[in-house]
Coordinates of N, CA and C and ligand atoms in Angstrom, one line a residue:
M1197 N -6.6 -9.9 -169.1 CA -6.6 -10.7 -167.8 C -5.7 -11.9 -168.1
H1198 N -4.5 -11.9 -167.7 CA -3.6 -13.0 -168.0 C -3.2 -13.7 -166.7
L1199 N -3.3 -15.0 -166.7 CA -2.9 -15.8 -165.5 C -1.4 -15.7 -165.4
Q1200 N -0.9 -15.2 -164.3 CA 0.5 -14.9 -164.2 C 1.3 -15.8 -163.3
Q1201 N 0.7 -16.2 -162.2 CA 1.4 -16.9 -161.2 C 0.6 -17.8 -160.3
L1202 N 1.1 -18.9 -160.0 CA 0.4 -19.8 -159.0 C 1.4 -20.1 -157.9
E1203 N 1.0 -19.9 -156.7 CA 1.9 -20.2 -155.5 C 1.2 -21.3 -154.7
V1204 N 1.9 -22.4 -154.4 CA 1.3 -23.4 -153.6 C 2.2 -23.7 -152.4
S1205 N 1.6 -23.9 -151.3 CA 2.4 -24.2 -150.1 C 1.7 -25.1 -149.2
G1206 N 2.3 -26.3 -148.9 CA 1.6 -27.3 -148.1 C 0.4 -27.9 -148.7
F1207 N 0.2 -27.7 -150.0 CA -1.0 -28.2 -150.7 C -0.6 -29.5 -151.4
K1208 N -1.3 -30.6 -151.0 CA -1.0 -32.0 -151.5 C 0.4 -32.3 -151.6
S1209 N 1.0 -32.6 -152.8 CA 2.4 -33.0 -152.8 C 3.4 -31.9 -152.7
F1210 N 2.9 -30.6 -152.6 CA 3.8 -29.5 -152.6 C 4.0 -29.0 -151.2
A1211 N 5.0 -29.7 -150.5 CA 5.2 -29.4 -149.1 C 5.7 -27.9 -148.9
R1212 N 6.8 -27.7 -149.7 CA 7.4 -26.3 -149.5 C 6.7 -25.4 -150.5
K1213 N 6.9 -24.1 -150.2 CA 6.4 -23.1 -151.0 C 6.9 -23.2 -152.5
T1214 N 6.0 -23.3 -153.4 CA 6.5 -23.5 -154.8 C 5.7 -22.5 -155.7
I1215 N 6.5 -21.8 -156.5 CA 5.9 -20.7 -157.4 C 6.0 -21.1 -158.8
F1216 N 4.9 -21.2 -159.5 CA 4.8 -21.4 -160.9 C 4.6 -20.1 -161.6
E1217 N 5.4 -19.8 -162.6 CA 5.2 -18.5 -163.3 C 4.7 -18.9 -164.7
F1218 N 3.7 -18.2 -165.2 CA 3.2 -18.4 -166.6 C 3.4 -17.2 -167.4
P1219 N 4.5 -17.1 -168.1 CA 4.8 -15.8 -168.8 C 4.1 -15.7 -170.1
S1220 N 3.7 -16.8 -170.7 CA 3.0 -16.7 -172.0 C 1.6 -17.1 -171.9
R1221 N 0.9 -17.0 -173.0 CA -0.5 -17.3 -173.0 C -0.8 -18.8 -173.0
I1222 N 0.1 -19.6 -173.5 CA -0.1 -21.0 -173.4 C 1.0 -21.7 -172.6
T1223 N 0.6 -22.4 -171.6 CA 1.6 -23.1 -170.8 C 1.2 -24.6 -170.7
A1224 N 2.2 -25.4 -170.8 CA 1.9 -26.9 -170.6 C 2.7 -27.3 -169.3
I1225 N 2.0 -28.2 -168.6 CA 2.7 -28.7 -167.4 C 3.0 -30.2 -167.7
V1226 N 4.3 -30.5 -167.8 CA 4.6 -31.9 -168.1 C 5.5 -32.5 -167.0
G1227 N 5.5 -33.8 -166.9 CA 6.2 -34.4 -165.8 C 5.9 -35.9 -165.7
P1228 N 6.7 -36.6 -165.1 CA 6.5 -38.1 -165.0 C 5.2 -38.4 -164.2
N1229 N 4.8 -39.6 -164.3 CA 3.6 -40.0 -163.6 C 3.8 -39.8 -162.1
G1230 N 2.7 -39.2 -161.5 CA 2.8 -39.1 -160.0 C 3.6 -37.9 -159.6
S1231 N 4.0 -37.0 -160.5 CA 4.9 -35.9 -160.1 C 4.1 -34.7 -159.6
G1232 N 2.8 -34.7 -159.8 CA 2.0 -33.7 -159.2 C 1.3 -32.8 -160.2
K1233 N 1.2 -33.2 -161.4 CA 0.6 -32.3 -162.5 C -0.9 -32.1 -162.2
S1234 N -1.6 -33.1 -161.8 CA -3.0 -33.0 -161.5 C -3.2 -32.1 -160.2
N1235 N -2.2 -32.2 -159.3 CA -2.3 -31.4 -158.1 C -2.2 -29.9 -158.4
V1236 N -1.5 -29.6 -159.5 CA -1.4 -28.2 -159.9 C -2.8 -27.7 -160.4
K1237 N -3.4 -28.6 -161.2 CA -4.7 -28.2 -161.8 C -5.7 -28.1 -160.6
E1238 N -5.6 -29.0 -159.6 CA -6.5 -29.0 -158.5 C -6.3 -27.7 -157.6
A1239 N -5.1 -27.3 -157.5 CA -4.8 -26.1 -156.8 C -5.5 -24.9 -157.4
I1240 N -5.5 -24.9 -158.7 CA -6.2 -23.7 -159.4 C -7.7 -23.8 -159.2
Q1241 N -8.2 -25.0 -159.4 CA -9.7 -25.2 -159.1 C -10.1 -24.8 -157.7
W1242 N -9.2 -25.2 -156.8 CA -9.6 -25.1 -155.4 C -9.5 -23.6 -155.0
V1243 N -8.5 -22.9 -155.4 CA -8.4 -21.5 -155.0 C -9.5 -20.6 -155.6
L1244 N -10.1 -21.1 -156.7 CA -11.2 -20.4 -157.3 C -12.6 -20.8 -156.7
G1245 N -12.5 -21.6 -155.6 CA -13.7 -21.8 -154.8 C -14.3 -23.2 -154.9
E1246 N -13.6 -24.2 -155.6 CA -14.1 -25.5 -155.7 C -14.5 -26.1 -154.3
Q1247 N -15.7 -26.7 -154.3 CA -16.2 -27.2 -153.0 C -16.3 -28.7 -153.0
S1248 N -16.3 -29.3 -154.2 CA -16.4 -30.7 -154.3 C -15.1 -31.5 -154.0
M1249 N -15.1 -32.2 -152.9 CA -13.9 -33.0 -152.6 C -13.6 -34.0 -153.6
K1250 N -14.7 -34.5 -154.2 CA -14.5 -35.6 -155.2 C -13.7 -35.1 -156.4
S1251 N -14.0 -33.8 -156.9 CA -13.2 -33.3 -158.0 C -11.8 -33.0 -157.6
L1252 N -11.5 -32.9 -156.3 CA -10.2 -32.7 -155.8 C -9.5 -34.0 -155.4
R1253 N -10.1 -35.1 -155.7 CA -9.6 -36.4 -155.4 C -9.3 -36.6 -153.9
G1254 N -10.2 -36.1 -153.1 CA -10.0 -36.3 -151.6 C -11.3 -36.7 -151.0
R1255 N -11.3 -37.0 -149.7 CA -12.5 -37.4 -149.0 C -12.9 -36.2 -148.1
R1256 N -11.9 -35.6 -147.5 CA -12.1 -34.5 -146.6 C -11.0 -33.4 -146.8
G1257 N -11.3 -32.2 -146.2 CA -10.4 -31.1 -146.4 C -8.9 -31.4 -146.1
E1258 N -8.7 -32.2 -145.0 CA -7.4 -32.6 -144.6 C -6.6 -33.2 -145.7
D1259 N -7.2 -33.9 -146.6 CA -6.5 -34.7 -147.7 C -5.8 -33.7 -148.6
L1260 N -6.1 -32.4 -148.5 CA -5.5 -31.4 -149.4 C -4.2 -30.9 -148.8
I1261 N -3.9 -31.3 -147.5 CA -2.7 -30.7 -146.8 C -1.6 -31.8 -146.9
W1262 N -0.4 -31.3 -147.1 CA 0.8 -32.1 -147.2 C 0.8 -33.1 -146.0
N1263 N 0.9 -34.3 -146.3 CA 0.7 -35.3 -145.2 C 2.0 -35.8 -144.6
G1264 N 3.2 -35.3 -145.1 CA 4.4 -35.6 -144.4 C 5.1 -36.9 -145.1
N1265 N 6.4 -36.9 -145.0 CA 7.2 -38.1 -145.3 C 8.4 -38.1 -144.4
V1266 N 9.4 -39.0 -144.7 CA 10.5 -39.1 -143.8 C 11.3 -37.8 -143.6
S1267 N 11.4 -37.0 -144.7 CA 12.2 -35.8 -144.6 C 11.5 -34.6 -144.2
T1268 N 10.2 -34.5 -144.5 CA 9.4 -33.3 -144.3 C 8.2 -33.6 -143.5
P1269 N 8.1 -33.1 -142.3 CA 6.9 -33.4 -141.5 C 5.6 -32.9 -142.1
R1270 N 4.5 -33.4 -141.7 CA 3.2 -33.0 -142.2 C 2.9 -31.5 -141.8
M1271 N 2.1 -30.9 -142.6 CA 1.9 -29.4 -142.4 C 0.5 -29.3 -141.7
G1272 N 0.4 -28.1 -141.1 CA -0.9 -27.8 -140.4 C -1.9 -27.1 -141.3
K1273 N -1.4 -26.6 -142.4 CA -2.3 -25.9 -143.3 C -1.7 -26.0 -144.8
A1274 N -2.7 -25.7 -145.7 CA -2.3 -25.6 -147.1 C -2.7 -24.3 -147.6
S1275 N -1.9 -23.7 -148.5 CA -2.4 -22.4 -149.0 C -2.0 -22.3 -150.5
V1276 N -2.9 -21.7 -151.2 CA -2.7 -21.5 -152.7 C -3.0 -20.0 -153.0
A1277 N -2.2 -19.4 -153.9 CA -2.5 -18.1 -154.3 C -2.4 -18.0 -155.9
L1278 N -3.4 -17.5 -156.5 CA -3.4 -17.4 -158.0 C -3.5 -16.0 -158.4
T1279 N -2.5 -15.5 -159.2 CA -2.4 -14.1 -159.6 C -2.7 -13.9 -161.0
F1280 N -3.5 -12.9 -161.3 CA -3.8 -12.5 -162.6 C -3.3 -11.0 -162.8
D1281 N -2.8 -10.8 -164.1 CA -2.5 -9.4 -164.4 C -3.8 -8.8 -164.9
N1282 N -4.2 -7.7 -164.2 CA -5.5 -7.1 -164.5 C -5.3 -5.7 -165.1
N1283 N -4.3 -5.5 -165.9 CA -4.1 -4.2 -166.5 C -5.2 -3.8 -167.4
D1284 N -5.9 -4.8 -168.0 CA -7.0 -4.5 -168.9 C -8.3 -4.4 -168.2
K1285 N -8.3 -4.4 -166.9 CA -9.4 -4.2 -166.0 C -10.6 -5.2 -166.3
Q1286 N -10.3 -6.3 -166.8 CA -11.4 -7.3 -167.0 C -11.9 -7.8 -165.7
I1287 N -11.1 -7.8 -164.7 CA -11.6 -8.2 -163.3 C -12.1 -6.8 -162.7
P1288 N -13.4 -6.7 -162.4 CA -13.9 -5.4 -162.1 C -13.5 -4.9 -160.7
I1289 N -12.2 -4.9 -160.4 CA -11.7 -4.2 -159.2 C -10.5 -3.4 -159.5
E1290 N -10.3 -2.4 -158.7 CA -9.3 -1.4 -159.1 C -7.8 -1.8 -158.7
F1291 N -7.4 -2.9 -159.2 CA -6.0 -3.3 -159.0 C -5.4 -3.8 -160.3
E1292 N -4.2 -3.5 -160.4 CA -3.5 -4.0 -161.7 C -3.1 -5.5 -161.6
M1293 N -3.0 -6.0 -160.4 CA -2.7 -7.4 -160.1 C -3.8 -7.9 -159.2
V1294 N -4.4 -9.0 -159.5 CA -5.4 -9.6 -158.6 C -5.0 -11.0 -158.2
T1295 N -4.9 -11.2 -156.9 CA -4.5 -12.5 -156.3 C -5.6 -13.1 -155.5
F1296 N -6.1 -14.2 -156.0 CA -7.1 -15.0 -155.2 C -6.3 -15.9 -154.3
G1297 N -6.7 -16.0 -153.0 CA -6.0 -16.8 -152.1 C -7.0 -17.7 -151.3
R1298 N -6.5 -18.9 -150.9 CA -7.3 -19.7 -150.1 C -6.4 -20.6 -149.2
K1299 N -6.9 -20.7 -147.9 CA -6.1 -21.6 -147.0 C -7.0 -22.6 -146.4
I1300 N -6.5 -23.7 -146.0 CA -7.3 -24.7 -145.2 C -6.4 -25.2 -144.1
F1301 N -7.1 -25.4 -143.0 CA -6.4 -25.9 -141.8 C -6.8 -27.3 -141.5
R1302 N -6.1 -28.0 -140.7 CA -6.4 -29.4 -140.4 C -7.8 -29.6 -139.8
D1303 N -8.3 -28.6 -139.1 CA -9.7 -28.8 -138.5 C -10.8 -28.5 -139.6
G1304 N -10.3 -28.2 -140.8 CA -11.3 -28.1 -141.9 C -11.7 -26.6 -142.2
L1305 N -11.1 -25.7 -141.4 CA -11.5 -24.3 -141.6 C -10.8 -23.8 -142.9
N1306 N -11.7 -23.1 -143.7 CA -11.2 -22.5 -144.9 C -11.2 -21.0 -144.8
E1307 N -10.2 -20.4 -145.4 CA -10.1 -18.9 -145.4 C -9.9 -18.5 -146.9
Y1308 N -10.5 -17.4 -147.2 CA -10.4 -16.9 -148.6 C -9.8 -15.5 -148.6
F1309 N -9.0 -15.1 -149.6 CA -8.4 -13.8 -149.6 C -8.5 -13.2 -151.0
L1310 N -8.5 -11.9 -151.1 CA -8.4 -11.2 -152.3 C -7.3 -10.1 -152.1
N1311 N -6.3 -10.2 -152.9 CA -5.1 -9.3 -152.7 C -4.7 -9.2 -151.2
G1312 N -4.7 -10.4 -150.6 CA -4.2 -10.5 -149.2 C -5.2 -10.1 -148.1
S1313 N -6.4 -9.5 -148.5 CA -7.4 -9.2 -147.5 C -8.4 -10.3 -147.4
S1314 N -8.8 -10.6 -146.2 CA -9.7 -11.7 -145.9 C -11.1 -11.4 -146.5
V1315 N -11.6 -12.3 -147.3 CA -13.0 -12.1 -147.8 C -13.8 -13.3 -147.6
R1316 N -15.1 -13.2 -147.9 CA -16.0 -14.4 -147.8 C -15.9 -15.3 -149.0
F1317 N -16.3 -16.5 -148.9 CA -16.4 -17.5 -150.0 C -17.3 -16.9 -151.1
K1318 N -18.4 -16.3 -150.6 CA -19.4 -15.7 -151.5 C -18.7 -14.6 -152.4
D1319 N -17.8 -13.8 -151.8 CA -17.1 -12.7 -152.6 C -16.3 -13.3 -153.7
I1320 N -15.7 -14.5 -153.4 CA -14.9 -15.1 -154.5 C -15.8 -15.6 -155.6
V1321 N -16.8 -16.3 -155.2 CA -17.8 -16.9 -156.2 C -18.4 -15.8 -157.0
E1322 N -18.8 -14.7 -156.4 CA -19.4 -13.6 -157.2 C -18.4 -13.0 -158.1
L1323 N -17.2 -12.8 -157.7 CA -16.2 -12.1 -158.6 C -15.9 -13.1 -159.7
C1324 N -15.7 -14.4 -159.4 CA -15.4 -15.3 -160.5 C -16.6 -15.4 -161.5
A1325 N -17.8 -15.3 -161.0 CA -18.9 -15.3 -161.9 C -18.9 -14.2 -162.9
K1326 N -18.4 -13.0 -162.4 CA -18.4 -11.8 -163.3 C -17.3 -12.0 -164.4
I1327 N -16.3 -12.8 -164.2 CA -15.2 -12.8 -165.2 C -15.1 -14.2 -165.9
G1328 N -16.2 -15.0 -165.7 CA -16.2 -16.3 -166.4 C -15.2 -17.3 -165.8
L1329 N -15.0 -17.2 -164.5 CA -14.1 -18.3 -163.9 C -15.0 -19.0 -162.9
G1330 N -14.4 -20.1 -162.4 CA -15.0 -20.8 -161.3 C -15.9 -21.9 -161.8
E1331 N -16.5 -22.6 -160.9 CA -17.2 -23.8 -161.2 C -18.1 -23.7 -162.4
S1332 N -18.0 -24.6 -163.3 CA -18.8 -24.7 -164.6 C -18.7 -23.4 -165.5
R1333 N -17.6 -22.6 -165.2 CA -17.4 -21.5 -166.1 C -16.2 -21.6 -167.0
H1334 N -15.0 -21.8 -166.3 CA -13.9 -22.1 -167.1 C -13.9 -23.6 -167.4
N1335 N -13.1 -24.1 -168.3 CA -13.2 -25.5 -168.6 C -11.8 -26.2 -168.4
I1336 N -11.9 -27.3 -167.8 CA -10.6 -28.1 -167.6 C -10.8 -29.4 -168.3
I1337 N -9.9 -29.6 -169.3 CA -10.0 -30.9 -170.1 C -9.1 -31.9 -169.4
G1338 N -9.7 -32.9 -168.8 CA -8.9 -33.8 -168.0 C -8.2 -34.8 -168.9
Q1339 N -7.3 -35.6 -168.2 CA -6.5 -36.6 -168.9 C -7.4 -37.6 -169.6
G1340 N -7.1 -37.9 -170.8 CA -7.9 -38.9 -171.5 C -9.0 -38.2 -172.3
E1341 N -9.4 -37.0 -171.9 CA -10.5 -36.4 -172.6 C -10.1 -35.8 -174.0
V1342 N -8.9 -35.5 -174.2 CA -8.4 -35.0 -175.5 C -8.7 -36.2 -176.5
D1343 N -8.3 -37.4 -176.1 CA -8.6 -38.5 -176.9 C -10.0 -38.7 -177.2
R1344 N -10.8 -38.5 -176.2 CA -12.3 -38.6 -176.4 C -12.8 -37.6 -177.4
I1345 N -12.3 -36.4 -177.3 CA -12.7 -35.3 -178.3 C -12.3 -35.7 -179.7
L1346 N -11.0 -36.2 -179.8 CA -10.5 -36.5 -181.1 C -11.2 -37.7 -181.8
L1347 N -11.6 -38.6 -180.9 CA -12.2 -39.9 -181.4 C -13.7 -39.7 -181.6
A1348 N -14.3 -38.7 -181.1 CA -15.7 -38.5 -181.2 C -16.2 -38.3 -182.6
G1349 N -17.5 -38.7 -182.9 CA -18.1 -38.4 -184.1 C -18.5 -36.9 -184.1
P1350 N -18.9 -36.4 -185.3 CA -19.3 -34.9 -185.4 C -20.4 -34.5 -184.4
K1351 N -21.4 -35.4 -184.3 CA -22.5 -35.1 -183.4 C -22.1 -34.9 -181.9
E1352 N -21.3 -35.9 -181.5 CA -20.8 -35.9 -180.1 C -19.9 -34.8 -179.9
R1353 N -19.0 -34.5 -180.9 CA -18.1 -33.4 -180.7 C -18.8 -32.0 -180.6
K1354 N -19.9 -31.9 -181.4 CA -20.7 -30.7 -181.4 C -21.2 -30.5 -180.0
M1355 N -21.7 -31.6 -179.4 CA -22.3 -31.5 -178.1 C -21.2 -31.0 -177.1
M1356 N -20.0 -31.5 -177.2 CA -18.9 -31.2 -176.3 C -18.6 -29.7 -176.4
F1357 N -18.6 -29.2 -177.7 CA -18.3 -27.7 -177.8 C -19.5 -26.9 -177.2
E1358 N -20.7 -27.4 -177.5 CA -21.8 -26.6 -176.9 C -21.8 -26.6 -175.4
E1359 N -21.4 -27.7 -174.8 CA -21.3 -27.8 -173.4 C -20.3 -26.8 -172.9
A1360 N -19.1 -26.8 -173.6 CA -18.0 -25.9 -173.1 C -18.4 -24.4 -173.3
L1361 N -19.3 -24.1 -174.3 CA -19.7 -22.8 -174.5 C -20.9 -22.4 -173.6
G1362 N -21.4 -23.3 -172.8 CA -22.5 -23.1 -171.9 C -23.8 -22.8 -172.7
Ligands
ATP1578 P1 -0.3 -38.9 -163.4 O1 0.5 -38.5 -164.5 O2 0.0 -40.4 -163.0 O3 -1.7 -38.7 -163.5 P2 0.3 -36.5 -161.8 O4 1.6 -36.0 -162.3 O5 -0.9 -35.9 -162.2 O6 0.2 -38.1 -162.1 P3 -0.7 -36.2 -159.2 O7 -1.8 -37.1 -159.3 O8 -1.0 -34.7 -159.2 O9 0.4 -36.6 -160.2 O10 0.1 -36.4 -157.8 C1 0.0 -37.6 -157.1 C2 1.0 -37.5 -155.9 O11 0.5 -36.5 -155.0 C3 1.0 -38.8 -155.2 O12 2.4 -39.2 -155.0 C4 0.4 -38.6 -153.9 O13 0.9 -39.3 -152.9 C5 0.7 -37.1 -153.7 N1 -0.2 -36.4 -152.8 C6 -1.6 -36.2 -152.9 N2 -2.1 -35.7 -151.8 C7 -1.0 -35.6 -150.9 C8 -0.9 -35.1 -149.6 N3 -2.0 -34.6 -148.9 N4 0.3 -35.1 -149.0 C9 1.4 -35.6 -149.6 N5 1.3 -36.1 -150.9 C10 0.1 -36.0 -151.5

């Protein structure tokens, strides 16, 4: 199960459709301050079912949608699609590629998709739970936390690892 591609469109600072390809097992996202690195991380969280607006640094759903600037008008919806290579069938569905999709409209309506077919939020959560993804399953180490891990004493560091291992 290899994370292969992320597509964002109208999501936060990504007004136009943008495709990130992740060809190898380790990928780093680098860029100047404010260029949208955290927005990429939040797009991944969001498409996998994140419900907490606080974790997405917003107050309401609309904050996730491109808000417009002088050259590009604001959008009516945001969408994200995250694709995994499923040749090893770790995701228990009969597809070699699995794409999780989510859309949000300005009125707050959310839609979820699996390989392009409309599904319920519950379906996404249940599938993620089976494969160790989603809220409190995968781990995102935020900015500054690497320092915290490196500077921690052995006891505190052990607690962090245990927390990550569930
Ligand atoms: P840093 O390195 O400083 O943490 P970063 O590269 O992680 O920054 P982000 O925090 O992901 O950058 O991106 C912030 C940018 O995203 C800001 O310029 C902000 O205005 C823009 N942004 C966030 N939400 C929206 C939105 N709904 N519409 C347009 N732009 C947005």
